[in-house]
Coordinates of C-alpha atoms and ligand atoms in Angstrom, one line a residue:
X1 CA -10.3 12.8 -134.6
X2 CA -11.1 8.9 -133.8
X3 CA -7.9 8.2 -131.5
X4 CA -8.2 4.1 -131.7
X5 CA -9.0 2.6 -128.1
X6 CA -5.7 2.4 -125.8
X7 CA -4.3 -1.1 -125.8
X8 CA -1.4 0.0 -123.5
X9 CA -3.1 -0.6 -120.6
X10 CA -1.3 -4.0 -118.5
X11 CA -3.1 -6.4 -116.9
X12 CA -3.6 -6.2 -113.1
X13 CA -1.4 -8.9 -112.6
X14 CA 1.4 -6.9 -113.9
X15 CA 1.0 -4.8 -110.9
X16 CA 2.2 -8.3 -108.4
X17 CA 5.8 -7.6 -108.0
X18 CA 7.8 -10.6 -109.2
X19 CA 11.0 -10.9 -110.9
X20 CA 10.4 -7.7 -113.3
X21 CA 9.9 -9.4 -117.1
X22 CA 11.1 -6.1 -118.5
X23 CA 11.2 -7.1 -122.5
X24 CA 8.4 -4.7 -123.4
X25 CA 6.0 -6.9 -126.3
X26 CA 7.3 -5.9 -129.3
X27 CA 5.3 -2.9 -130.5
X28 CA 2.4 -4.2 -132.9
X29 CA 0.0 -2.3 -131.2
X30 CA -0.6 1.1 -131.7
X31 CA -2.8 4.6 -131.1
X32 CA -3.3 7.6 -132.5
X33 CA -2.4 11.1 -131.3
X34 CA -2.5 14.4 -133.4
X35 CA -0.2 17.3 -132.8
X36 CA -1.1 21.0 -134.0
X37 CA 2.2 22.9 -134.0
X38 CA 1.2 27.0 -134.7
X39 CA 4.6 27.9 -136.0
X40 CA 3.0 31.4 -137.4
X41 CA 2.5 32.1 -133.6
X42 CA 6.3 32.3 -132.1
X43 CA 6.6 34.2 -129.4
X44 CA 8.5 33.3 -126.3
X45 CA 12.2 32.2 -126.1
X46 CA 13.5 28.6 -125.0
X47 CA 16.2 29.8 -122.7
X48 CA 19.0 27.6 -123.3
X49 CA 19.1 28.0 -119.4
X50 CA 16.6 25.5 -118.9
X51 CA 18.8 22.9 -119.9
X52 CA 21.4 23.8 -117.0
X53 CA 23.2 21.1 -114.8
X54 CA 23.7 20.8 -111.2
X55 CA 26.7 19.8 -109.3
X56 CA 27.5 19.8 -105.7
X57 CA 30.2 18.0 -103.2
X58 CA 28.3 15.3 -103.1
X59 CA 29.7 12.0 -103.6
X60 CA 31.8 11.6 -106.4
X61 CA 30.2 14.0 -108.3
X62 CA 32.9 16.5 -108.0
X63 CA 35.7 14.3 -106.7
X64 CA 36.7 11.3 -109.0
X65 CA 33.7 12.5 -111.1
X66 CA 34.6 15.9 -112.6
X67 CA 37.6 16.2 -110.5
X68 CA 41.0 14.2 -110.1
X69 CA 43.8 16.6 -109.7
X70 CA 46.4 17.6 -111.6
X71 CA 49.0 14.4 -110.7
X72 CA 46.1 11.8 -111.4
X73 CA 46.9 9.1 -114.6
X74 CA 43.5 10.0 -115.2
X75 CA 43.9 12.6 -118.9
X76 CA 43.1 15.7 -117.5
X77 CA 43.3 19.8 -118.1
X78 CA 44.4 21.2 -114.5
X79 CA 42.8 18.9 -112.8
X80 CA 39.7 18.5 -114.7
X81 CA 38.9 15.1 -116.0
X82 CA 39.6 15.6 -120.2
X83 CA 36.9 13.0 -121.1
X84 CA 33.9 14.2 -119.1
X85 CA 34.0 17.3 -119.9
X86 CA 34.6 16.6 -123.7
X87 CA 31.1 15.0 -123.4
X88 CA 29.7 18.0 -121.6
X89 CA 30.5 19.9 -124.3
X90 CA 28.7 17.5 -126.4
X91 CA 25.6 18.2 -124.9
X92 CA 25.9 22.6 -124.6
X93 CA 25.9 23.0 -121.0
X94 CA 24.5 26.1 -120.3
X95 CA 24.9 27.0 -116.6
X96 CA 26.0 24.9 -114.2
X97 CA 24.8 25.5 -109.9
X98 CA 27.7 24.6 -107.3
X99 CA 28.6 23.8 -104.4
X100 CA 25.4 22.6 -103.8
X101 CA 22.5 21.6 -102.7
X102 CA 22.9 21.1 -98.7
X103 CA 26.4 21.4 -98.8
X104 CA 26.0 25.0 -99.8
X105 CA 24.7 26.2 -96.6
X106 CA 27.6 24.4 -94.6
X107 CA 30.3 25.3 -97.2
X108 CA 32.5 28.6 -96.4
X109 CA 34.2 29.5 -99.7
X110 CA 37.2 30.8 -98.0
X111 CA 38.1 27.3 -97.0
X112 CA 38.4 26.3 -100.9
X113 CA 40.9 28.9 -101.8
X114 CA 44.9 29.8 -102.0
X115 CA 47.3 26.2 -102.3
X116 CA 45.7 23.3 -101.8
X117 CA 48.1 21.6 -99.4
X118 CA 47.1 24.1 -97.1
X119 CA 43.7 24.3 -97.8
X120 CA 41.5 23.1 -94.2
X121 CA 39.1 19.9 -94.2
X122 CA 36.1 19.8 -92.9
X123 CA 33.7 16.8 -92.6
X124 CA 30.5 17.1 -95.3
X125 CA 28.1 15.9 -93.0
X126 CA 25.5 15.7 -95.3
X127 CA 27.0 13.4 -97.3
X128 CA 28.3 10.4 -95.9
X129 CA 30.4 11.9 -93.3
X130 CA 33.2 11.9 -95.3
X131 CA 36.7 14.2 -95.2
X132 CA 36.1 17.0 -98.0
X133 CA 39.4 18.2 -98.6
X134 CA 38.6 21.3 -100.3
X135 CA 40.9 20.9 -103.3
X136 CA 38.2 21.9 -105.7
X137 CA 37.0 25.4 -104.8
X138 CA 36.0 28.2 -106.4
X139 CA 39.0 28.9 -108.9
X140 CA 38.4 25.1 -109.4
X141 CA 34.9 25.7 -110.3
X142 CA 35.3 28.8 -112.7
X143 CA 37.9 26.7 -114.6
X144 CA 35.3 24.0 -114.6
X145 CA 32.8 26.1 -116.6
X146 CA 35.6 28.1 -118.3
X147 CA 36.2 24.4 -120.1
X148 CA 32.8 23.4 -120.4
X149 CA 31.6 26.2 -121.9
X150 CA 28.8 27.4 -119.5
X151 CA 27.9 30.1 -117.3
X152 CA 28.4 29.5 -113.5
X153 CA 25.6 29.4 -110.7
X154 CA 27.0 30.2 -107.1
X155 CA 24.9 29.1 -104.2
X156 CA 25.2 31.2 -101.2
X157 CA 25.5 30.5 -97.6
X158 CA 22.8 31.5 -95.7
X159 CA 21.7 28.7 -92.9
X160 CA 24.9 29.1 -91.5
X161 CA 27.6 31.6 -93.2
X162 CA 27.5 35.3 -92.2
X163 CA 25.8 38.1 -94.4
X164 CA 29.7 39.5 -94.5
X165 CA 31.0 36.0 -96.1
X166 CA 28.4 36.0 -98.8
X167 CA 29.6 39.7 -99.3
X168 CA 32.8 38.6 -99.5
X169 CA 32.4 36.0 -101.9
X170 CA 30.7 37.7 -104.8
X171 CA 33.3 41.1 -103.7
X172 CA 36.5 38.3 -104.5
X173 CA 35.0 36.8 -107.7
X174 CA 33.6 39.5 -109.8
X175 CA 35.6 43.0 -108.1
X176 CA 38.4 44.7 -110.2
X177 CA 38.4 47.7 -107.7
X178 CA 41.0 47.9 -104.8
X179 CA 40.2 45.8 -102.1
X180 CA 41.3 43.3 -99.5
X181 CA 39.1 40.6 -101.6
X182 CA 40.6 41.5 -105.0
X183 CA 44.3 41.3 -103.7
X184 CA 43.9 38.0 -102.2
X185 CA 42.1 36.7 -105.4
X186 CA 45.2 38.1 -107.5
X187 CA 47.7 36.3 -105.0
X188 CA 45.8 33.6 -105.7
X189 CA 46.5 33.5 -109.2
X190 CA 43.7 35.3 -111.0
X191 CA 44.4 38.8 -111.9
X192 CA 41.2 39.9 -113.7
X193 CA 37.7 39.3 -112.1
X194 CA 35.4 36.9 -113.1
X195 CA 32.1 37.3 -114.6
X196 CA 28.9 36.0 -112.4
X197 CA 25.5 36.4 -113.3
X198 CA 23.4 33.9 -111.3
X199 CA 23.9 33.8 -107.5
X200 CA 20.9 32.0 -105.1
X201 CA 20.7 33.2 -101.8
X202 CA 20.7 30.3 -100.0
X203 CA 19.8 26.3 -100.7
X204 CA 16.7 24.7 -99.2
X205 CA 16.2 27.2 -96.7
X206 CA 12.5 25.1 -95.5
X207 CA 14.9 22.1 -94.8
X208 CA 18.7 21.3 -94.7
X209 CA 19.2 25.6 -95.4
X210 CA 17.9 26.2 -91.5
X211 CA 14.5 24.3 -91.4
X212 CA 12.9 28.6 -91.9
X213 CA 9.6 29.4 -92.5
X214 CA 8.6 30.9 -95.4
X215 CA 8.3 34.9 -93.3
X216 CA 12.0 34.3 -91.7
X217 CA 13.4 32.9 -95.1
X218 CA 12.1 36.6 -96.5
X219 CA 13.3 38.7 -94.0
X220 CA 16.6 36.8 -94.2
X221 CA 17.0 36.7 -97.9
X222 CA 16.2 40.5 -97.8
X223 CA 18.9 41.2 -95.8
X224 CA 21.6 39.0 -96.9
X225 CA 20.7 40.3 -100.3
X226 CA 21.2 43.7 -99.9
X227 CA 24.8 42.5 -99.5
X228 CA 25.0 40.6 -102.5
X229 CA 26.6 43.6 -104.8
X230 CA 27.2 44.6 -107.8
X231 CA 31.1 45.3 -108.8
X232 CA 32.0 46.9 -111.9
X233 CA 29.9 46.1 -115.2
X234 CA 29.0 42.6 -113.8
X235 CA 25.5 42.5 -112.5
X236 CA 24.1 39.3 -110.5
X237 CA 20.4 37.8 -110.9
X238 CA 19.1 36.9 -107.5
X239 CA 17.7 33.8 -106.9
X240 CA 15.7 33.3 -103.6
X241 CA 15.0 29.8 -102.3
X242 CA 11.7 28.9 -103.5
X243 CA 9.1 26.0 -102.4
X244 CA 9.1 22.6 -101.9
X245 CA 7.2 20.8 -104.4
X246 CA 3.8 21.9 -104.0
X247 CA 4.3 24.0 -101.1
X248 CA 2.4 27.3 -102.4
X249 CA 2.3 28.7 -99.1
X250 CA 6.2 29.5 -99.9
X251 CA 6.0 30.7 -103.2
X252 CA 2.9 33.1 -101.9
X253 CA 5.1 34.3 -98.9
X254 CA 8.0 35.0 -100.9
X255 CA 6.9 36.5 -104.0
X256 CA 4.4 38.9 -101.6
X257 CA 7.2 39.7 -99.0
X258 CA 10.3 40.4 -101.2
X259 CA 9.0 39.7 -104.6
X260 CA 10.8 43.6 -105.9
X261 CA 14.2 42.2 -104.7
X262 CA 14.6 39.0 -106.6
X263 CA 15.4 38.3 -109.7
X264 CA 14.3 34.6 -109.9
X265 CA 12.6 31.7 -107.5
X266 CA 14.0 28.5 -107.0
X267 CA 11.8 25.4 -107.1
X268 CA 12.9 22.0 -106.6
X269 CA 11.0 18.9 -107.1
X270 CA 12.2 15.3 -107.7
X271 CA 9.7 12.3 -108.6
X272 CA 10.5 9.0 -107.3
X273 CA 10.5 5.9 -107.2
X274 CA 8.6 3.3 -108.1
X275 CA 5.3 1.9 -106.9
X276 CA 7.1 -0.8 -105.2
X277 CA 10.6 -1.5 -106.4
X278 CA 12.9 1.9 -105.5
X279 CA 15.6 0.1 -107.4
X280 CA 16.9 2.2 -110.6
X281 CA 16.8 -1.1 -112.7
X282 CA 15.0 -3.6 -111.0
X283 CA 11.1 -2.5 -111.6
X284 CA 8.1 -3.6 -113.4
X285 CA 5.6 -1.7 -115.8
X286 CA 3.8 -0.7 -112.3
X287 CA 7.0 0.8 -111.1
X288 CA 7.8 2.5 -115.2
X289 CA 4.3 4.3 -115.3
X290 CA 4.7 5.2 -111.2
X291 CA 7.7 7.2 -111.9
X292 CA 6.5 8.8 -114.9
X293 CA 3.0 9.9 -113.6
X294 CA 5.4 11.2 -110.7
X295 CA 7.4 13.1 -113.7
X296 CA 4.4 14.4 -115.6
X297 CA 3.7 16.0 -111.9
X298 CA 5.9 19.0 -112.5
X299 CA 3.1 20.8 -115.1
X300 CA 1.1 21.3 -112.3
X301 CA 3.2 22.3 -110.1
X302 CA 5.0 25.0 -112.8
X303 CA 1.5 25.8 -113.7
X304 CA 0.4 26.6 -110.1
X305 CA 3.7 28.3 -108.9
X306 CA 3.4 30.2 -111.9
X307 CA 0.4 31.3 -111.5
X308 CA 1.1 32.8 -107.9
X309 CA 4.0 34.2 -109.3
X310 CA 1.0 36.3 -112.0
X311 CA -0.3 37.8 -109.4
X312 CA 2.7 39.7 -108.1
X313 CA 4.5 39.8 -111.4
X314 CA 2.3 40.0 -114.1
X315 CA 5.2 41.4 -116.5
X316 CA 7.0 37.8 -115.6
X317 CA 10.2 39.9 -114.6
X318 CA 10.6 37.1 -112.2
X319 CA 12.1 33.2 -113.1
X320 CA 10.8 30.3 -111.9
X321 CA 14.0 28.0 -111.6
X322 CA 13.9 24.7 -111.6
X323 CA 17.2 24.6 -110.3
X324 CA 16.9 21.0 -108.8
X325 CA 15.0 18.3 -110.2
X326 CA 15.0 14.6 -111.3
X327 CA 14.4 10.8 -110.5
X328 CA 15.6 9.8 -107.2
X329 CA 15.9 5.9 -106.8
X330 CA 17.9 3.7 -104.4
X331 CA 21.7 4.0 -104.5
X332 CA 23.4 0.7 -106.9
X333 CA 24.2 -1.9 -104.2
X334 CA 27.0 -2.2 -102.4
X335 CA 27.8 1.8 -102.4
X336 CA 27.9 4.5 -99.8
X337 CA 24.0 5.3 -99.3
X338 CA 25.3 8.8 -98.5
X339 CA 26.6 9.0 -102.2
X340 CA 23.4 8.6 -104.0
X341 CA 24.7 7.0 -106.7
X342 CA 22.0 5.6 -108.5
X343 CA 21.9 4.0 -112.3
X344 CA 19.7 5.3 -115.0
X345 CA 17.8 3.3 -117.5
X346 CA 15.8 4.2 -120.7
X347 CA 12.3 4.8 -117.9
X348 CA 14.7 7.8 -116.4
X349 CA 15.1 9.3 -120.3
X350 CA 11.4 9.5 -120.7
X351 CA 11.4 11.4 -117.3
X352 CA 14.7 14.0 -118.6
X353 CA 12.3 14.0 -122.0
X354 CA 8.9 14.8 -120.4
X355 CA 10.1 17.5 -118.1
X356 CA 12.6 19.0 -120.1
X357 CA 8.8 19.4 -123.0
X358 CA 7.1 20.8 -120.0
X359 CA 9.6 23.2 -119.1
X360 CA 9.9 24.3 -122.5
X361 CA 5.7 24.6 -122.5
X362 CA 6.6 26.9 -119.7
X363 CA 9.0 28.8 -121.4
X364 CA 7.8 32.8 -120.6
X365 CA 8.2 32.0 -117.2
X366 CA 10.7 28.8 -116.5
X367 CA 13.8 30.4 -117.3
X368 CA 16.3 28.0 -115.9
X369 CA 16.5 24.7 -114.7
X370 CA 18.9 22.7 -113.3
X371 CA 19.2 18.2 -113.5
X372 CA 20.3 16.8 -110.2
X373 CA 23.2 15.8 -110.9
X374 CA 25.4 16.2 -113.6
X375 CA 28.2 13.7 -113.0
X376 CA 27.9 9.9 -110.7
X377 CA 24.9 11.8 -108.3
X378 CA 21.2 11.1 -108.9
X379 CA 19.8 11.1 -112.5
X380 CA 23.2 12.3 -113.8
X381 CA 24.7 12.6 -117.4
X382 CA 27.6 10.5 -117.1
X383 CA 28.9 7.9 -114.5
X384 CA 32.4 7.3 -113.9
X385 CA 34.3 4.7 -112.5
X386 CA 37.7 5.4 -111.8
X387 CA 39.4 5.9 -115.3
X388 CA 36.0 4.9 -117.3
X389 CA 33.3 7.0 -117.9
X390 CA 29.9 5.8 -119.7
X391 CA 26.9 8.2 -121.2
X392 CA 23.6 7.8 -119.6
X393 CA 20.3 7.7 -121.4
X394 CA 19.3 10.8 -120.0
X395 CA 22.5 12.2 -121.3
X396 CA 21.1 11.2 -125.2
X397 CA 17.9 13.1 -124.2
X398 CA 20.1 16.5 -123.5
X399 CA 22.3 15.8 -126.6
X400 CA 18.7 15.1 -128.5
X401 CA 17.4 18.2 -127.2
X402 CA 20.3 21.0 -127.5
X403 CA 18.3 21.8 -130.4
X404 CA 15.7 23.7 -128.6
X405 CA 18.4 25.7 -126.4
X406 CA 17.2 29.5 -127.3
X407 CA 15.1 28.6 -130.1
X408 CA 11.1 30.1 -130.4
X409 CA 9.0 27.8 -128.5
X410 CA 6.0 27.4 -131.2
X411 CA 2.8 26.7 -129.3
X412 CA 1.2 23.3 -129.9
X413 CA -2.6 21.4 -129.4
X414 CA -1.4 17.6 -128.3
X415 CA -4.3 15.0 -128.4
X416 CA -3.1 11.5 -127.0
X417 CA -4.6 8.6 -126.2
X418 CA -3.8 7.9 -122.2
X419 CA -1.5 5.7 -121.2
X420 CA -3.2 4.2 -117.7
X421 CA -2.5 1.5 -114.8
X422 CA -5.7 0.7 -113.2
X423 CA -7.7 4.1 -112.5
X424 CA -4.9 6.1 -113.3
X425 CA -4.0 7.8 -116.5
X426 CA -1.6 10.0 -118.0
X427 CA -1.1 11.4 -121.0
X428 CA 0.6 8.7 -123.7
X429 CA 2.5 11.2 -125.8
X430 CA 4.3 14.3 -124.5
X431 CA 5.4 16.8 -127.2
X432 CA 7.0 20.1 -127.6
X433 CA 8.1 22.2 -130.5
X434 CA 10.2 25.3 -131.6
X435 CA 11.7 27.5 -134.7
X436 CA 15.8 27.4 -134.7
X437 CA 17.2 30.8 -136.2
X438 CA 17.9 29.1 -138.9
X439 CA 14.1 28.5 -139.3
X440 CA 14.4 24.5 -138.9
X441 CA 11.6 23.4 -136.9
X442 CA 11.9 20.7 -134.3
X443 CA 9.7 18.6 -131.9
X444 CA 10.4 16.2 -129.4
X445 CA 8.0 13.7 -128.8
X446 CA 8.2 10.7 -125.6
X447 CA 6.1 7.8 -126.2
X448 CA 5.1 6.7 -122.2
X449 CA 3.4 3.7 -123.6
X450 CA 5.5 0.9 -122.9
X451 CA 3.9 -1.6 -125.3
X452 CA 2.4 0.0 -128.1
X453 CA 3.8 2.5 -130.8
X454 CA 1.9 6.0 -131.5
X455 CA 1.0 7.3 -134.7
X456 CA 1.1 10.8 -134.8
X457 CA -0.1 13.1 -137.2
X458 CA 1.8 16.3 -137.0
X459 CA 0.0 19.7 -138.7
X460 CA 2.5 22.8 -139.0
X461 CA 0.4 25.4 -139.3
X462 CA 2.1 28.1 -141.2
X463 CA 5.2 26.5 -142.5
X464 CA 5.6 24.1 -145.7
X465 CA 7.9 21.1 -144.8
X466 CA 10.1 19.7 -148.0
X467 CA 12.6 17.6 -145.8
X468 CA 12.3 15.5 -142.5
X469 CA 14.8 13.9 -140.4
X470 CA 14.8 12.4 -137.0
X471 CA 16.5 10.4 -134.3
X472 CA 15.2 8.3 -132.1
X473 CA 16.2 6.8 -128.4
X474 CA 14.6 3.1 -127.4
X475 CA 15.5 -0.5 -126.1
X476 CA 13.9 -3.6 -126.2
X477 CA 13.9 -3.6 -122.4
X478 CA 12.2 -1.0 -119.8
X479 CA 15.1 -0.9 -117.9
X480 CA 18.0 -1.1 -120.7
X481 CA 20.7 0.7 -119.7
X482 CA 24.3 1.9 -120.2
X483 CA 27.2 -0.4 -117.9
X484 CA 31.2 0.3 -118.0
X485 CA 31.1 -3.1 -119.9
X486 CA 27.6 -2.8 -122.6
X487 CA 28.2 1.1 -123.0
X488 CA 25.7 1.5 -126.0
X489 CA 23.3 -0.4 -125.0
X490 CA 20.8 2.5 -125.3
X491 CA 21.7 5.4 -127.8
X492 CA 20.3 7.6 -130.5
X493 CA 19.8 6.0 -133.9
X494 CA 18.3 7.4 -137.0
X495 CA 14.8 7.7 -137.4
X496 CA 12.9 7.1 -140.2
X497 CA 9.0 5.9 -139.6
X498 CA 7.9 9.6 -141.0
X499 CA 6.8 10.8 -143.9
X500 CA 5.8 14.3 -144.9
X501 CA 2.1 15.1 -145.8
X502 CA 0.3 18.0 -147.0
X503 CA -0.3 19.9 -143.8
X504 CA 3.2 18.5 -141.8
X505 CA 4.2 15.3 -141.4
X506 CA 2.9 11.4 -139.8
X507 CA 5.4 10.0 -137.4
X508 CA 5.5 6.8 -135.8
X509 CA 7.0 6.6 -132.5
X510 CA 8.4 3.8 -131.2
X511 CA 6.8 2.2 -128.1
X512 CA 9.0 3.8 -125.0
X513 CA 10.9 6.3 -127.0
X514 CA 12.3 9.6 -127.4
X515 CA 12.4 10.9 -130.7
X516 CA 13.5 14.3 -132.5
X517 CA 12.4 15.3 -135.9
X518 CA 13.6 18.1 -138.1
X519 CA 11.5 19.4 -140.7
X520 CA 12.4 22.3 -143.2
Ligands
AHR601 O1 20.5 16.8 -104.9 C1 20.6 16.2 -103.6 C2 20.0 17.1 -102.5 O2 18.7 17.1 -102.7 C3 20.5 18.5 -102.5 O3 21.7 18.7 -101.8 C4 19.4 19.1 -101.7 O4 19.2 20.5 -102.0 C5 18.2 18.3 -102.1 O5 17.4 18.0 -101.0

């Protein structure tokens, strides 16, 4: 195929930082791609897993974001603010990882537990220094995701709990037996035990989880472990702190050493910033393709990881879990730098858009991932500001993308044009596709090319499309976003540059854009 000559490349002066001209040309320019989508090859699962959340006591993610208590004006269902997690059902939550992040290995569960006058504070040192009054805890948290609708994710203590506290911990959540642990849960006002599947031994253990190696994380992850039981019917997966980025070193060490006792491997890796601005609004088209080259990153490093992970586990019993990943820009101005609260423009959607297709790529082996964060933290879903909440972009791209949550991933050929800043290159157009059980077939495309649209021509191979539909996310601006005051500034609308063809369809995607299509 001819793919027209790319004409989304910016002039070198673009690259000067001056006061960021971010009205993108309007989109009269354009370039080809073609998309091969094998829908008579199915094989692997999406696992609706991969579109998990992550929340931790960090700023006001839990408290004021998710949490005001039950004698707030604030609407809300024991405590639990009614509006966010109205939109978190919106968006099928899957799973959702608590307490943390670094706060996991300082946080000792018993703290957060029995009445909440008496609970003790303790200062999250991480975080701002701030008094963490442990009013949200763990019967907090299993309310949480009983309202939400999602399966919880416990991280454990291991940098500097005991092996008997982590015991303890999964022995009060999920025992129905006789037990000091079961009684106090009961007096605590929950008589049956809870169901927990995923529990991850331990947060960051190469940094803020104990600065370990990769041989002392192993030997301690075996042992604490070996504690971390099973109780009744309810039967936990494992998760062992995995690498850094592209630290393969850990992922080699762990998967050699204790490989046979896990269940899945943690990897977290967030792209930022910019190439010069760190601000979350204030960039140029330098900054825009900086991030998302940084974004496009995580195939490699799933690719590599994953292969390391082949070697040891050829029958992929193991996950790779994403269970931390996403932009990281400068905190807005004028707040707490300890917060990280950071705003999110449509450039941070492509970056939710892209990963989420690669992980999805990915799918035998990338079994869960989790978006840091999921409420007023990072590249989070919602932002909230004392009784207002306002959806972010990202946000759109979950809500866009529930439709591939444990569908069959259908493998596709992409061929894009490159979207480049000097030397560099990525990819223009990311894409991935999958078969609902009701047989609808869907594909998400991103357009990374600021300034010109992309004309795709899809082929399903195997499947004869009657109707198409689509939605599509965009702005004028690079860095349009969502404020308490312009709340739909960027949203979904309907899509409808496509038309079917013999073999599939022809789409044309919006300069910067998200976009869905359904075809049956
Ligand atoms: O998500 C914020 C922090 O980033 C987490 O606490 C930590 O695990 C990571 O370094």
């Amino acid at each position: 195929m001819n793919l027209k000559p790319l004409i989304g490349l910016f002039a070198p002066a673009m690259l000067l930082w001056t006061t960021p001209d971010v009205h993108a040309q309007s989109a009269t320019t354009s370039f080809n791609a073609k998309l091969v989508v094998h829908v008579d090859q199915a094989k692997d699962t999406i696992n609706r897993n991969i579109y998990g959340q992550f929340s931790e006591h960090l700023g006001h993610c839990i408290y004021e974001g998710l949490w005001v208590g039950e004698d707030s004006p604030i609407p809300n269902t024991r405590g639990l603010r009614n509006d966010v997690v109205a939109a978190l059902k919106q968006i099928k939550v899957p799973v959702l990882r608590w307490p943390g992040g670094c706060f996991a290995d300082e946080y000792h569960w018993k703290d957060g537990i029995g009445p909440r006058a008496q609970r003790p504070s303790m200062i999250n040192t991480h975080w701002g220094g701030v008094t963490e009054n442990n009013h949200f805890g763990t019967h907090e948290f299993f309310d949480l995701c009983e309202q939400v609708g999602c399966e919880p994710y416990i991280c454990g203590n291991v940098g500097s709990g005991g092996v008997q506290e982590m015991q303890q911990w999964v022995e009060y959540i999920t025992s129905g037996g006789i037990s000091p642990m079961t009684d106090e849960r009961k007096k605590n006002g929950r008589e049956q035990p809870w169901k927990l599947r995923y529990f991850g031994v331990g947060n960051e253990n190469w940094g803020c989880g104990g600065n370990m190696t990769p041989e002392f994380y192993a030997d301690q992850f075996r042992r604490y472990a070996t504690y971390v039981r099973n109780f009744g019917d309810n039967r936990i997966f494992k998760i062992a702190c995995g690498p850094n980025g592209g630290d393969y070193k850990w992922t080699e060490t762990l998967m050699r050493q204790v490989g046979r006792q896990m269940n899945g491997l943690a990897l977290h890796f967030y792209c930022g910033t910019g190439l010069k601005s760190r601000s979350a609004t204030l960039f140029d088209e330098g900054d825009w393709f900086f991030l998302l080259r940084n974004a496009s990153h995580m195939e490699e490093l799933v690719t590599r990881h994953s292969e390391i992970m082949d070697k040891y586990d050829p029958e992929k019993r193991i996950a790779l879990v994403v269970d931390e990943w996403g932009a990281w820009h400068q905190v807005e101005p004028g707040t707490n730098p300890g917060f990280l609260y950071q705003q999110n423009t449509l450039r941070d959607a492509l970056v939710a858009g892209v990963t989420l297709n690669i992980f999805n790529g990915h799918a035998a082996r990338v079994r869960m991932a989790n978006i840091a964060q999921m409420v007023n933290v990072l590249q989070s879903m919602v932002l909230t500001d004392k009784e207002k909440m306002v959806l972010t972009p990202t946000y759109h791209v979950f809500e866009m993308y529930t439709v591939h949550q444990d569908a069959k991933l259908l493998p596709t050929e992409l061929q894009s044009a490159d979207y480049a800043s000097g030397a560099d290159k990525i990819p223009a157009v990311s894409a991935s596709a999958s078969r609902d059980a009701a047989g609808r077939i869907h594909v998400t495309f991103c357009n990374l090319n600021p300034n010109a649209a992309a004309e795709v021509t899809c082929e399903l191979q195997g499947a004869k499309t009657q109707k198409l539909s689509g939605r599509a996310l965009t702005a004028p601006a690079i860095n349009a976003h969502n404020t308490f005051e312009q709340p739909e500034n960027v949203k979904p609308a309907e899509f409808t540059a496509l038309k079917v063809t013999d073999t599939g369809f022809v789409a044309t995607l919006p300069a910067k854009s998200v976009v869905v299509i359904e075809a049956e």
